[in-house]
mmCIF file of C-alpha atoms and ligand atoms in Angstrom:
data_model
loop_
_atom_site.group_PDB
_atom_site.id
_atom_site.type_symbol
_atom_site.label_atom_id
_atom_site.label_comp_id
_atom_site.label_asym_id
_atom_site.label_seq_id
_atom_site.Cartn_x
_atom_site.Cartn_y
_atom_site.Cartn_z
ATOM 1 C CA UNK A 1 -2.414 -26.600 -0.608
ATOM 2 C CA UNK A 2 -3.830 -24.046 -3.204
ATOM 3 C CA UNK A 3 -2.330 -21.414 -4.878
ATOM 4 C CA UNK A 4 -3.638 -18.593 -7.096
ATOM 5 C CA UNK A 5 -1.183 -18.757 -9.611
ATOM 6 C CA UNK A 6 -0.669 -16.219 -13.256
ATOM 7 C CA UNK A 7 0.188 -18.117 -16.021
ATOM 8 C CA UNK A 8 0.269 -19.023 -19.519
ATOM 9 C CA UNK A 9 -0.239 -15.113 -20.284
ATOM 10 C CA UNK A 10 -1.140 -11.649 -18.658
ATOM 11 C CA UNK A 11 -4.167 -10.604 -17.329
ATOM 12 C CA UNK A 12 -6.845 -11.619 -14.735
ATOM 13 C CA UNK A 13 -8.436 -14.059 -16.732
ATOM 14 C CA UNK A 14 -4.971 -15.725 -16.503
ATOM 15 C CA UNK A 15 -5.354 -16.360 -12.396
ATOM 16 C CA UNK A 16 -5.843 -20.267 -12.257
ATOM 17 C CA UNK A 17 -6.197 -22.039 -8.718
ATOM 18 C CA UNK A 18 -3.744 -24.381 -8.370
ATOM 19 C CA UNK A 19 -2.504 -27.282 -6.192
ATOM 20 C CA UNK A 20 1.027 -27.557 -4.820
ATOM 21 C CA UNK A 21 3.283 -29.306 -2.181
ATOM 22 C CA UNK A 22 2.984 -27.796 1.088
ATOM 23 C CA UNK A 23 6.697 -26.135 1.967
ATOM 24 C CA UNK A 24 8.551 -27.520 4.105
ATOM 25 C CA UNK A 25 11.007 -24.485 6.338
ATOM 26 C CA UNK A 26 14.950 -25.086 5.904
ATOM 27 C CA UNK A 27 17.481 -23.587 8.383
ATOM 28 C CA UNK A 28 17.077 -19.765 8.769
ATOM 29 C CA UNK A 29 12.998 -20.405 7.516
ATOM 30 C CA UNK A 30 9.922 -20.849 8.150
ATOM 31 C CA UNK A 31 6.222 -21.444 6.801
ATOM 32 C CA UNK A 32 3.668 -19.382 7.479
ATOM 33 C CA UNK A 33 -0.093 -20.609 7.131
ATOM 34 C CA UNK A 34 -1.485 -17.466 5.526
ATOM 35 C CA UNK A 35 -5.208 -16.785 6.215
ATOM 36 C CA UNK A 36 -5.642 -13.559 4.876
ATOM 37 C CA UNK A 37 -3.843 -11.293 1.688
ATOM 38 C CA UNK A 38 -4.800 -7.793 0.573
ATOM 39 C CA UNK A 39 -4.539 -6.234 -3.007
ATOM 40 C CA UNK A 40 -2.403 -3.385 -4.152
ATOM 41 C CA UNK A 41 -2.554 -1.532 -7.076
ATOM 42 C CA UNK A 42 1.036 -3.018 -7.925
ATOM 43 C CA UNK A 43 -0.679 -6.566 -7.523
ATOM 44 C CA UNK A 44 -3.325 -5.333 -10.534
ATOM 45 C CA UNK A 45 -0.435 -3.830 -12.603
ATOM 46 C CA UNK A 46 1.385 -7.388 -12.086
ATOM 47 C CA UNK A 47 -1.314 -9.441 -13.162
ATOM 48 C CA UNK A 48 -2.049 -7.323 -16.056
ATOM 49 C CA UNK A 49 1.794 -7.651 -16.663
ATOM 50 C CA UNK A 50 2.912 -4.179 -16.076
ATOM 51 C CA UNK A 51 6.986 -4.506 -14.562
ATOM 52 C CA UNK A 52 7.356 -8.010 -14.328
ATOM 53 C CA UNK A 53 10.726 -8.622 -14.831
ATOM 54 C CA UNK A 54 10.090 -12.269 -16.160
ATOM 55 C CA UNK A 55 6.406 -12.397 -18.137
ATOM 56 C CA UNK A 56 6.198 -16.004 -19.123
ATOM 57 C CA UNK A 57 7.129 -17.186 -15.871
ATOM 58 C CA UNK A 58 3.901 -18.371 -13.392
ATOM 59 C CA UNK A 59 3.674 -16.045 -10.530
ATOM 60 C CA UNK A 60 1.606 -16.472 -7.181
ATOM 61 C CA UNK A 61 0.735 -12.379 -6.969
ATOM 62 C CA UNK A 62 -0.054 -10.159 -3.945
ATOM 63 C CA UNK A 63 2.529 -8.768 -1.846
ATOM 64 C CA UNK A 64 0.785 -8.011 1.296
ATOM 65 C CA UNK A 65 -0.588 -10.938 3.783
ATOM 66 C CA UNK A 66 -0.768 -12.539 7.282
ATOM 67 C CA UNK A 67 -1.116 -15.811 9.050
ATOM 68 C CA UNK A 68 0.544 -17.701 11.606
ATOM 69 C CA UNK A 69 3.943 -19.381 11.679
ATOM 70 C CA UNK A 70 3.387 -23.155 11.691
ATOM 71 C CA UNK A 71 6.810 -24.340 11.386
ATOM 72 C CA UNK A 72 10.430 -22.946 11.882
ATOM 73 C CA UNK A 73 13.400 -23.953 10.905
ATOM 74 C CA UNK A 74 16.786 -24.637 12.669
ATOM 75 C CA UNK A 75 18.407 -21.617 14.225
ATOM 76 C CA UNK A 76 15.427 -19.353 14.032
ATOM 77 C CA UNK A 77 14.964 -17.054 17.008
ATOM 78 C CA UNK A 78 13.077 -14.397 15.620
ATOM 79 C CA UNK A 79 9.447 -15.798 15.715
ATOM 80 C CA UNK A 80 7.993 -18.862 16.963
ATOM 81 C CA UNK A 81 5.130 -21.347 15.800
ATOM 82 C CA UNK A 82 1.900 -19.489 16.764
ATOM 83 C CA UNK A 83 3.023 -15.732 15.902
ATOM 84 C CA UNK A 84 0.723 -13.717 13.613
ATOM 85 C CA UNK A 85 3.121 -12.771 11.169
ATOM 86 C CA UNK A 86 3.022 -10.132 8.328
ATOM 87 C CA UNK A 87 5.591 -11.216 5.494
ATOM 88 C CA UNK A 88 7.099 -8.180 3.976
ATOM 89 C CA UNK A 89 7.158 -6.432 0.692
ATOM 90 C CA UNK A 90 11.030 -6.620 0.297
ATOM 91 C CA UNK A 91 12.267 -9.300 1.518
ATOM 92 C CA UNK A 92 15.714 -7.812 1.878
ATOM 93 C CA UNK A 93 15.534 -4.566 3.158
ATOM 94 C CA UNK A 94 15.505 -4.961 6.521
ATOM 95 C CA UNK A 95 16.683 -1.335 8.312
ATOM 96 C CA UNK A 96 18.915 1.887 7.154
ATOM 97 C CA UNK A 97 18.339 3.279 3.664
ATOM 98 C CA UNK A 98 17.660 2.076 0.353
ATOM 99 C CA UNK A 99 19.687 -0.073 -1.571
ATOM 100 C CA UNK A 100 19.541 -2.012 -4.790
ATOM 101 C CA UNK A 101 19.804 -5.380 -3.296
ATOM 102 C CA UNK A 102 17.060 -4.597 -0.673
ATOM 103 C CA UNK A 103 14.745 -3.650 -3.109
ATOM 104 C CA UNK A 104 14.902 -6.435 -5.736
ATOM 105 C CA UNK A 105 13.640 -9.287 -3.527
ATOM 106 C CA UNK A 106 10.035 -8.196 -3.819
ATOM 107 C CA UNK A 107 6.470 -10.279 -2.782
ATOM 108 C CA UNK A 108 4.119 -10.758 -5.875
ATOM 109 C CA UNK A 109 6.762 -10.437 -8.111
ATOM 110 C CA UNK A 110 9.246 -11.334 -8.502
ATOM 111 C CA UNK A 111 9.012 -13.934 -5.800
ATOM 112 C CA UNK A 112 5.601 -15.428 -5.238
ATOM 113 C CA UNK A 113 3.463 -13.587 -3.056
ATOM 114 C CA UNK A 114 0.401 -14.230 -0.469
ATOM 115 C CA UNK A 115 -2.453 -15.450 -2.449
ATOM 116 C CA UNK A 116 -1.842 -19.374 -1.678
ATOM 117 C CA UNK A 117 -2.532 -20.982 1.626
ATOM 118 C CA UNK A 118 1.342 -21.602 2.860
ATOM 119 C CA UNK A 119 4.389 -19.364 1.868
ATOM 120 C CA UNK A 120 8.143 -20.793 2.816
ATOM 121 C CA UNK A 121 10.334 -17.467 3.577
ATOM 122 C CA UNK A 122 13.290 -16.492 5.693
ATOM 123 C CA UNK A 123 12.756 -15.658 9.280
ATOM 124 C CA UNK A 124 13.961 -12.530 8.528
ATOM 125 C CA UNK A 125 11.451 -11.546 5.675
ATOM 126 C CA UNK A 126 8.628 -11.449 8.187
ATOM 127 C CA UNK A 127 7.663 -8.967 10.933
ATOM 128 C CA UNK A 128 4.873 -9.301 13.670
ATOM 129 C CA UNK A 129 1.754 -7.823 13.458
ATOM 130 C CA UNK A 130 0.220 -5.423 15.971
ATOM 131 C CA UNK A 131 -1.497 -6.769 19.220
ATOM 132 C CA UNK A 132 -4.764 -7.566 18.780
ATOM 133 C CA UNK A 133 -5.058 -6.994 14.989
ATOM 134 C CA UNK A 134 -7.053 -9.731 13.323
ATOM 135 C CA UNK A 135 -4.945 -11.860 10.130
ATOM 136 C CA UNK A 136 -7.178 -9.747 7.431
ATOM 137 C CA UNK A 137 -6.070 -6.121 9.271
ATOM 138 C CA UNK A 138 -3.035 -6.957 9.503
ATOM 139 C CA UNK A 139 -2.684 -8.316 5.797
ATOM 140 C CA UNK A 140 -3.586 -4.905 4.721
ATOM 141 C CA UNK A 141 -0.414 -3.071 6.411
ATOM 142 C CA UNK A 142 3.149 -4.290 4.393
ATOM 143 C CA UNK A 143 2.861 -2.444 1.139
ATOM 144 C CA UNK A 144 -0.273 0.674 1.601
ATOM 145 C CA UNK A 145 0.138 1.111 5.209
ATOM 146 C CA UNK A 146 3.838 1.355 5.071
ATOM 147 C CA UNK A 147 3.650 3.588 2.324
ATOM 148 C CA UNK A 148 1.745 5.843 3.904
ATOM 149 C CA UNK A 149 3.740 5.620 7.136
ATOM 150 C CA UNK A 150 6.820 6.382 5.289
ATOM 151 C CA UNK A 151 5.448 9.137 3.294
ATOM 152 C CA UNK A 152 4.281 11.162 5.727
ATOM 153 C CA UNK A 153 6.176 10.122 9.121
ATOM 154 C CA UNK A 154 9.964 8.575 7.665
ATOM 155 C CA UNK A 155 10.208 10.862 4.714
ATOM 156 C CA UNK A 156 7.896 14.109 5.491
ATOM 157 C CA UNK A 157 8.532 13.834 9.387
ATOM 158 C CA UNK A 158 4.862 15.302 9.952
ATOM 159 C CA UNK A 159 3.881 17.234 13.120
ATOM 160 C CA UNK A 160 0.760 18.536 14.571
ATOM 161 C CA UNK A 161 -1.025 21.374 12.848
ATOM 162 C CA UNK A 162 0.550 20.349 9.205
ATOM 163 C CA UNK A 163 -1.907 20.052 6.901
ATOM 164 C CA UNK A 164 -1.866 16.928 4.750
ATOM 165 C CA UNK A 165 -3.501 16.421 0.888
ATOM 166 C CA UNK A 166 -4.389 12.924 -0.123
ATOM 167 C CA UNK A 167 -5.512 11.863 -3.516
ATOM 168 C CA UNK A 168 -8.520 9.406 -3.852
ATOM 169 C CA UNK A 169 -9.594 6.729 -1.541
ATOM 170 C CA UNK A 170 -7.856 3.827 -2.066
ATOM 171 C CA UNK A 171 -5.508 1.725 0.050
ATOM 172 C CA UNK A 172 -2.656 4.444 0.608
ATOM 173 C CA UNK A 173 -4.267 7.454 0.873
ATOM 174 C CA UNK A 174 -6.951 6.159 3.572
ATOM 175 C CA UNK A 175 -3.807 5.018 5.535
ATOM 176 C CA UNK A 176 -2.442 8.446 4.809
ATOM 177 C CA UNK A 177 -5.638 10.020 6.325
ATOM 178 C CA UNK A 178 -5.444 7.898 9.230
ATOM 179 C CA UNK A 179 -1.833 8.416 10.087
ATOM 180 C CA UNK A 180 -2.015 12.146 9.651
ATOM 181 C CA UNK A 181 -5.112 12.552 12.110
ATOM 182 C CA UNK A 182 -3.078 10.619 14.483
ATOM 183 C CA UNK A 183 -0.654 12.641 14.519
ATOM 184 C CA UNK A 184 -2.614 15.707 14.949
ATOM 185 C CA UNK A 185 -2.474 16.580 11.429
ATOM 186 C CA UNK A 186 -5.400 18.487 9.163
ATOM 187 C CA UNK A 187 -6.289 16.371 6.158
ATOM 188 C CA UNK A 188 -7.481 17.606 2.894
ATOM 189 C CA UNK A 189 -8.720 14.452 0.396
ATOM 190 C CA UNK A 190 -9.718 14.220 -3.138
ATOM 191 C CA UNK A 191 -12.012 11.759 -4.802
ATOM 192 C CA UNK A 192 -13.961 10.964 -7.764
ATOM 193 C CA UNK A 193 -16.960 10.234 -5.533
ATOM 194 C CA UNK A 194 -19.006 12.417 -3.010
ATOM 195 C CA UNK A 195 -20.461 9.211 -1.286
ATOM 196 C CA UNK A 196 -16.410 8.373 -0.586
ATOM 197 C CA UNK A 197 -15.829 12.101 0.470
ATOM 198 C CA UNK A 198 -18.929 11.387 2.709
ATOM 199 C CA UNK A 199 -16.784 7.899 4.322
ATOM 200 C CA UNK A 200 -13.856 9.888 4.617
ATOM 201 C CA UNK A 201 -15.397 12.944 6.517
ATOM 202 C CA UNK A 202 -16.276 10.235 8.958
ATOM 203 C CA UNK A 203 -12.505 8.826 9.187
ATOM 204 C CA UNK A 204 -11.736 12.887 10.177
ATOM 205 C CA UNK A 205 -11.209 14.045 7.057
ATOM 206 C CA UNK A 206 -11.006 18.124 7.920
ATOM 207 C CA UNK A 207 -11.794 18.808 3.770
ATOM 208 C CA UNK A 208 -13.011 17.491 0.884
ATOM 209 C CA UNK A 209 -12.360 18.391 -2.826
ATOM 210 C CA UNK A 210 -14.332 16.069 -5.786
ATOM 211 C CA UNK A 211 -11.510 16.213 -8.263
ATOM 212 C CA UNK A 212 -13.845 15.277 -11.115
ATOM 213 C CA UNK A 213 -16.468 18.297 -10.268
ATOM 214 C CA UNK A 214 -13.056 20.329 -9.309
ATOM 215 C CA UNK A 215 -10.392 19.963 -11.898
ATOM 216 C CA UNK A 216 -8.543 22.763 -10.344
ATOM 217 C CA UNK A 217 -8.304 20.886 -6.985
ATOM 218 C CA UNK A 218 -4.743 22.474 -6.446
ATOM 219 C CA UNK A 219 -6.260 25.992 -6.330
ATOM 220 C CA UNK A 220 -9.113 24.592 -4.544
ATOM 221 C CA UNK A 221 -6.730 22.812 -1.695
ATOM 222 C CA UNK A 222 -4.794 26.456 -1.667
ATOM 223 C CA UNK A 223 -7.773 28.316 -0.914
ATOM 224 C CA UNK A 224 -8.551 25.852 1.890
ATOM 225 C CA UNK A 225 -5.252 26.448 3.768
ATOM 226 C CA UNK A 226 -5.806 30.326 3.295
ATOM 227 C CA UNK A 227 -3.423 30.713 0.445
ATOM 228 C CA UNK A 228 -0.684 28.879 2.509
ATOM 229 C CA UNK A 229 -0.701 25.626 0.697
ATOM 230 C CA UNK A 230 -0.546 22.405 2.222
ATOM 231 C CA UNK A 231 2.542 20.544 4.452
ATOM 232 C CA UNK A 232 2.812 17.370 2.796
ATOM 233 C CA UNK A 233 1.105 15.837 -0.486
ATOM 234 C CA UNK A 234 0.579 11.736 -0.831
ATOM 235 C CA UNK A 235 1.177 12.096 -4.722
ATOM 236 C CA UNK A 236 0.041 8.799 -5.589
ATOM 237 C CA UNK A 237 -1.778 10.138 -8.995
ATOM 238 C CA UNK A 238 1.222 10.508 -11.054
ATOM 239 C CA UNK A 239 1.884 12.081 -14.575
ATOM 240 C CA UNK A 240 -1.814 14.202 -14.420
ATOM 241 C CA UNK A 241 -1.605 15.248 -10.846
ATOM 242 C CA UNK A 242 1.729 15.767 -10.160
ATOM 243 C CA UNK A 243 1.885 19.402 -11.558
ATOM 244 C CA UNK A 244 -1.235 19.961 -9.455
ATOM 245 C CA UNK A 245 0.630 18.842 -6.508
ATOM 246 C CA UNK A 246 3.377 21.346 -7.287
ATOM 247 C CA UNK A 247 0.460 24.078 -7.091
ATOM 248 C CA UNK A 248 -0.939 22.881 -3.869
ATOM 249 C CA UNK A 249 2.213 22.531 -2.144
ATOM 250 C CA UNK A 250 3.210 25.305 0.467
ATOM 251 C CA UNK A 251 6.982 26.864 0.189
ATOM 252 C CA UNK A 252 8.956 24.532 1.446
ATOM 253 C CA UNK A 253 6.427 21.370 1.157
ATOM 254 C CA UNK A 254 7.055 17.663 1.012
ATOM 255 C CA UNK A 255 5.693 15.735 -1.694
ATOM 256 C CA UNK A 256 5.830 12.028 -1.627
ATOM 257 C CA UNK A 257 5.991 10.550 -4.843
ATOM 258 C CA UNK A 258 4.421 7.528 -4.653
ATOM 259 C CA UNK A 259 2.052 6.554 -7.409
ATOM 260 C CA UNK A 260 1.268 6.051 -11.230
ATOM 261 C CA UNK A 261 -2.923 5.776 -11.124
ATOM 262 C CA UNK A 262 -2.959 8.475 -14.175
ATOM 263 C CA UNK A 263 0.137 7.932 -16.333
ATOM 264 C CA UNK A 264 4.106 7.957 -15.593
ATOM 265 C CA UNK A 265 5.071 10.805 -18.070
ATOM 266 C CA UNK A 266 4.693 14.143 -17.742
ATOM 267 C CA UNK A 267 6.639 17.704 -18.561
ATOM 268 C CA UNK A 268 8.082 18.856 -15.304
ATOM 269 C CA UNK A 269 7.629 22.433 -14.759
ATOM 270 C CA UNK A 270 11.342 22.645 -12.805
ATOM 271 C CA UNK A 271 10.552 26.129 -11.849
ATOM 272 C CA UNK A 272 7.880 25.113 -9.985
ATOM 273 C CA UNK A 273 10.369 22.693 -7.631
ATOM 274 C CA UNK A 274 13.096 25.048 -7.370
ATOM 275 C CA UNK A 275 11.099 28.511 -6.909
ATOM 276 C CA UNK A 276 8.476 26.832 -3.988
ATOM 277 C CA UNK A 277 12.109 25.422 -2.479
ATOM 278 C CA UNK A 278 9.622 21.982 -2.463
ATOM 279 C CA UNK A 279 11.001 18.716 -1.274
ATOM 280 C CA UNK A 280 10.490 15.799 -3.531
ATOM 281 C CA UNK A 281 10.706 12.291 -2.061
ATOM 282 C CA UNK A 282 10.932 9.206 -4.269
ATOM 283 C CA UNK A 283 9.052 6.614 -2.475
ATOM 284 C CA UNK A 284 8.961 2.524 -2.318
ATOM 285 C CA UNK A 285 6.901 1.343 0.825
ATOM 286 C CA UNK A 286 9.582 0.954 3.516
ATOM 287 C CA UNK A 287 12.199 -1.269 5.390
ATOM 288 C CA UNK A 288 11.153 -3.837 8.321
ATOM 289 C CA UNK A 289 12.673 -1.541 10.748
ATOM 290 C CA UNK A 290 9.796 1.105 9.639
ATOM 291 C CA UNK A 291 7.267 -1.433 9.810
ATOM 292 C CA UNK A 292 8.163 -2.052 13.354
ATOM 293 C CA UNK A 293 7.672 1.536 13.872
ATOM 294 C CA UNK A 294 4.596 1.792 12.362
ATOM 295 C CA UNK A 295 3.207 -1.220 14.241
ATOM 296 C CA UNK A 296 3.897 0.566 17.467
ATOM 297 C CA UNK A 297 2.457 3.670 16.380
ATOM 298 C CA UNK A 298 -0.603 1.454 15.604
ATOM 299 C CA UNK A 299 -0.789 0.080 19.297
ATOM 300 C CA UNK A 300 -0.390 3.301 20.298
ATOM 301 C CA UNK A 301 -3.389 5.001 18.297
ATOM 302 C CA UNK A 302 -5.628 2.061 17.685
ATOM 303 C CA UNK A 303 -6.106 3.110 13.998
ATOM 304 C CA UNK A 304 -7.921 0.068 12.386
ATOM 305 C CA UNK A 305 -7.364 -0.614 8.697
ATOM 306 C CA UNK A 306 -10.436 0.366 6.597
ATOM 307 C CA UNK A 307 -11.499 -3.217 5.061
ATOM 308 C CA UNK A 308 -13.967 -2.586 2.128
ATOM 309 C CA UNK A 309 -14.684 -5.903 0.412
ATOM 310 C CA UNK A 310 -13.772 -8.874 0.903
ATOM 311 C CA UNK A 311 -13.822 -12.397 -1.280
ATOM 312 C CA UNK A 312 -12.328 -15.997 -0.585
ATOM 313 C CA UNK A 313 -9.201 -16.758 -2.081
ATOM 314 C CA UNK A 314 -10.755 -18.878 -4.902
ATOM 315 C CA UNK A 315 -12.368 -15.784 -5.986
ATOM 316 C CA UNK A 316 -8.967 -13.592 -6.761
ATOM 317 C CA UNK A 317 -10.442 -13.077 -10.142
ATOM 318 C CA UNK A 318 -13.432 -10.821 -8.894
ATOM 319 C CA UNK A 319 -10.950 -9.423 -6.373
ATOM 320 C CA UNK A 320 -8.811 -7.920 -9.176
ATOM 321 C CA UNK A 321 -11.684 -7.061 -11.282
ATOM 322 C CA UNK A 322 -13.057 -5.088 -8.520
ATOM 323 C CA UNK A 323 -9.975 -3.206 -7.435
ATOM 324 C CA UNK A 324 -9.744 -2.343 -11.446
ATOM 325 C CA UNK A 325 -13.286 -0.480 -11.205
ATOM 326 C CA UNK A 326 -11.899 1.226 -8.619
ATOM 327 C CA UNK A 327 -15.182 1.411 -6.109
ATOM 328 C CA UNK A 328 -13.608 0.342 -3.145
ATOM 329 C CA UNK A 329 -12.875 2.744 -0.430
ATOM 330 C CA UNK A 330 -9.350 1.650 1.495
ATOM 331 C CA UNK A 331 -8.810 -2.266 1.146
ATOM 332 C CA UNK A 332 -9.730 -4.946 -0.699
ATOM 333 C CA UNK A 333 -8.918 -8.548 0.738
ATOM 334 C CA UNK A 334 -9.095 -12.212 0.021
ATOM 335 C CA UNK A 335 -9.702 -14.659 2.932
ATOM 336 C CA UNK A 336 -7.960 -17.564 2.569
ATOM 337 C CA UNK A 337 -8.741 -19.716 5.421
HETATM 338 N N1 NAP B 401 5.899 3.710 -4.869
HETATM 339 C C1 NAP B 401 5.259 2.676 -3.642
HETATM 340 O O1 NAP B 401 6.100 2.507 -2.695
HETATM 341 C C2 NAP B 401 4.141 2.261 -3.721
HETATM 342 C C3 NAP B 401 3.020 1.798 -2.740
HETATM 343 C C4 NAP B 401 1.803 1.996 -3.211
HETATM 344 C C5 NAP B 401 1.391 1.887 -3.939
HETATM 345 N N2 NAP B 401 1.556 2.684 -4.874
HETATM 346 C C6 NAP B 401 1.406 3.479 -6.003
HETATM 347 O O2 NAP B 401 0.156 4.094 -5.414
HETATM 348 C C7 NAP B 401 -1.323 4.435 -6.346
HETATM 349 C C8 NAP B 401 -2.151 3.891 -5.035
HETATM 350 O O3 NAP B 401 -2.060 2.554 -4.573
HETATM 351 P P1 NAP B 401 -3.302 1.964 -3.848
HETATM 352 O O4 NAP B 401 -2.788 0.749 -3.949
HETATM 353 O O5 NAP B 401 -3.658 2.350 -3.065
HETATM 354 O O6 NAP B 401 -4.567 2.147 -5.089
HETATM 355 P P2 NAP B 401 -6.258 1.659 -5.173
HETATM 356 O O7 NAP B 401 -6.632 1.389 -3.516
HETATM 357 O O8 NAP B 401 -6.092 1.249 -5.976
HETATM 358 O O9 NAP B 401 -6.656 3.376 -5.143
HETATM 359 C C9 NAP B 401 -7.185 3.725 -6.706
HETATM 360 C C10 NAP B 401 -7.749 4.706 -5.916
HETATM 361 O O10 NAP B 401 -7.055 6.592 -6.487
HETATM 362 C C11 NAP B 401 -7.959 7.383 -6.987
HETATM 363 N N3 NAP B 401 -7.490 7.800 -7.729
HETATM 364 C C12 NAP B 401 -7.266 6.885 -9.284
HETATM 365 N N4 NAP B 401 -6.773 8.108 -10.108
HETATM 366 C C13 NAP B 401 -6.898 9.213 -9.477
HETATM 367 C C14 NAP B 401 -6.201 10.361 -9.817
HETATM 368 N N5 NAP B 401 -6.251 11.100 -11.037
HETATM 369 N N6 NAP B 401 -6.182 11.760 -9.321
HETATM 370 C C15 NAP B 401 -6.399 11.189 -7.565
HETATM 371 N N7 NAP B 401 -6.900 9.783 -7.471
HETATM 372 C C16 NAP B 401 -6.949 8.982 -8.068
HETATM 373 C C17 NAP B 401 -9.350 6.825 -6.883
HETATM 374 O O11 NAP B 401 -10.116 7.055 -5.619
HETATM 375 P P3 NAP B 401 -11.729 7.656 -5.696
HETATM 376 O O12 NAP B 401 -12.043 6.671 -6.503
HETATM 377 O O13 NAP B 401 -11.663 8.021 -4.671
HETATM 378 O O14 NAP B 401 -11.451 8.631 -6.960
HETATM 379 C C18 NAP B 401 -9.044 5.304 -6.958
HETATM 380 O O15 NAP B 401 -10.081 4.560 -6.092
HETATM 381 C C19 NAP B 401 -0.728 3.460 -7.654
HETATM 382 O O16 NAP B 401 -0.342 3.733 -8.365
HETATM 383 C C20 NAP B 401 0.161 2.713 -6.959
HETATM 384 O O17 NAP B 401 1.112 1.785 -7.684
HETATM 385 C C21 NAP B 401 2.994 2.722 -5.100
#
C-alpha cells in the first residue's frame, strides 16, 4: 500500500510516497481502507515541524480521513465491514470532559494519520459518517467541523437569534458559518478577500467585513450589532485577533479560543475580560460523543461540507503548498482511491 511519509527532516519537500505492508487487525482492532483525507492548518504546522513531539521520527500526516472498514478483529461489534467511518482526531477521548490521556493520542502526529491507503485502529477510535455522505465529505469532519461544533454548540450553547463572528474563510470558520445558520443564528464573517466574502454570503453569511480593508473589524462588528456586540466569536486568528475579539463581544459574550493563525503570544488586557464578563473557552477539537452528536445534526440539517480543492494522494505536496498559500475557501481534500 502507499503511504505519504514526512521523513529526513521537516517541510513540505520532506513528504515522500512510500510502499508499506497493509496492516492486519488484531483483537479489538479494525483496518480501514481510506478513500479520502483532508488538510487542516495543524497538519501544515506538523509538516513544518511545529508541535512535533519527536521531530526526527517518520510521520504519516493528516488527522482527518474517511474510509470503509475492510477487516474487523476478534470481539469487535461497534462497526462492521463495509461501514463508512471517520477515524477520530483523539483516539482515546470518547465522552465526558477532556483529560490529559484523552488528548495525547492524536492522528497525524504523534500517531500516523490518514495520508495512506489503509490504517489500523482500535475499533473505539472511529465513528460512523453521516448518512449519504461521500468519503471525501466525511473526511472533512473530524477536526475542522468538530471544532466549530464544539465551539458553538457544546461550549457556546448557541441559540436562534444569536450573532456569531467567524474569522476568515478556512475550514473551521466555514463549518462555523454553516452550523450557526443551521442553529438560526446571524453570522458576521471576516476575510482578506472580497471574492471569498461573496462566497460566504452565498452560504448564508448575513454581514461581511474585509479585515485587510477594515483593520478595526471589531468596531465594525459592534456597529453591525447596533453597538451590542456579538454573542460568539470563533477565534481562529490568535495573537493579533484576540484583543479585537474582546472588543467585538457583547457583555457576557463567548469567545471560543481555537487558533494561532497570526501567532501565539500577545499582551492580554485582563480588564477587558472581567469588565465585559466574557466567557472564554479553550477548545481542542472534541470527543467521539461530540462527533456523534454533530453527525445527528448534520443528518437533520443536510449541511454539506464546502470542498474547494482536490488533489490525489501522490500530490500531497501540492495540497500542502496550496494550504500554505491560503487561497482556499473551506476544505482541501486528498483523494486516496
Ligand atoms: N484548537 C483546536 O482544536 C483547533 C482545531 C482546528 C483548527 N485549529 C486552528 O484554527 C486555525 C484555523 O484552522 P483551519 O484548519 O480552519 O485553517 P485554514 O483552513 O488554513 O484557514 C486559514 C484561513 O484563515 C484566515 N486567516 C488567516 N489569518 C487570519 C487573521 N489574522 N485573521 C482572520 N483570519 C485569518 C484566512 O482566511 P481568508 O483567506 O478568508 O482571509 C485563511 O485563508 C489554525 O490556527 C488551526 O491551527 C485549532
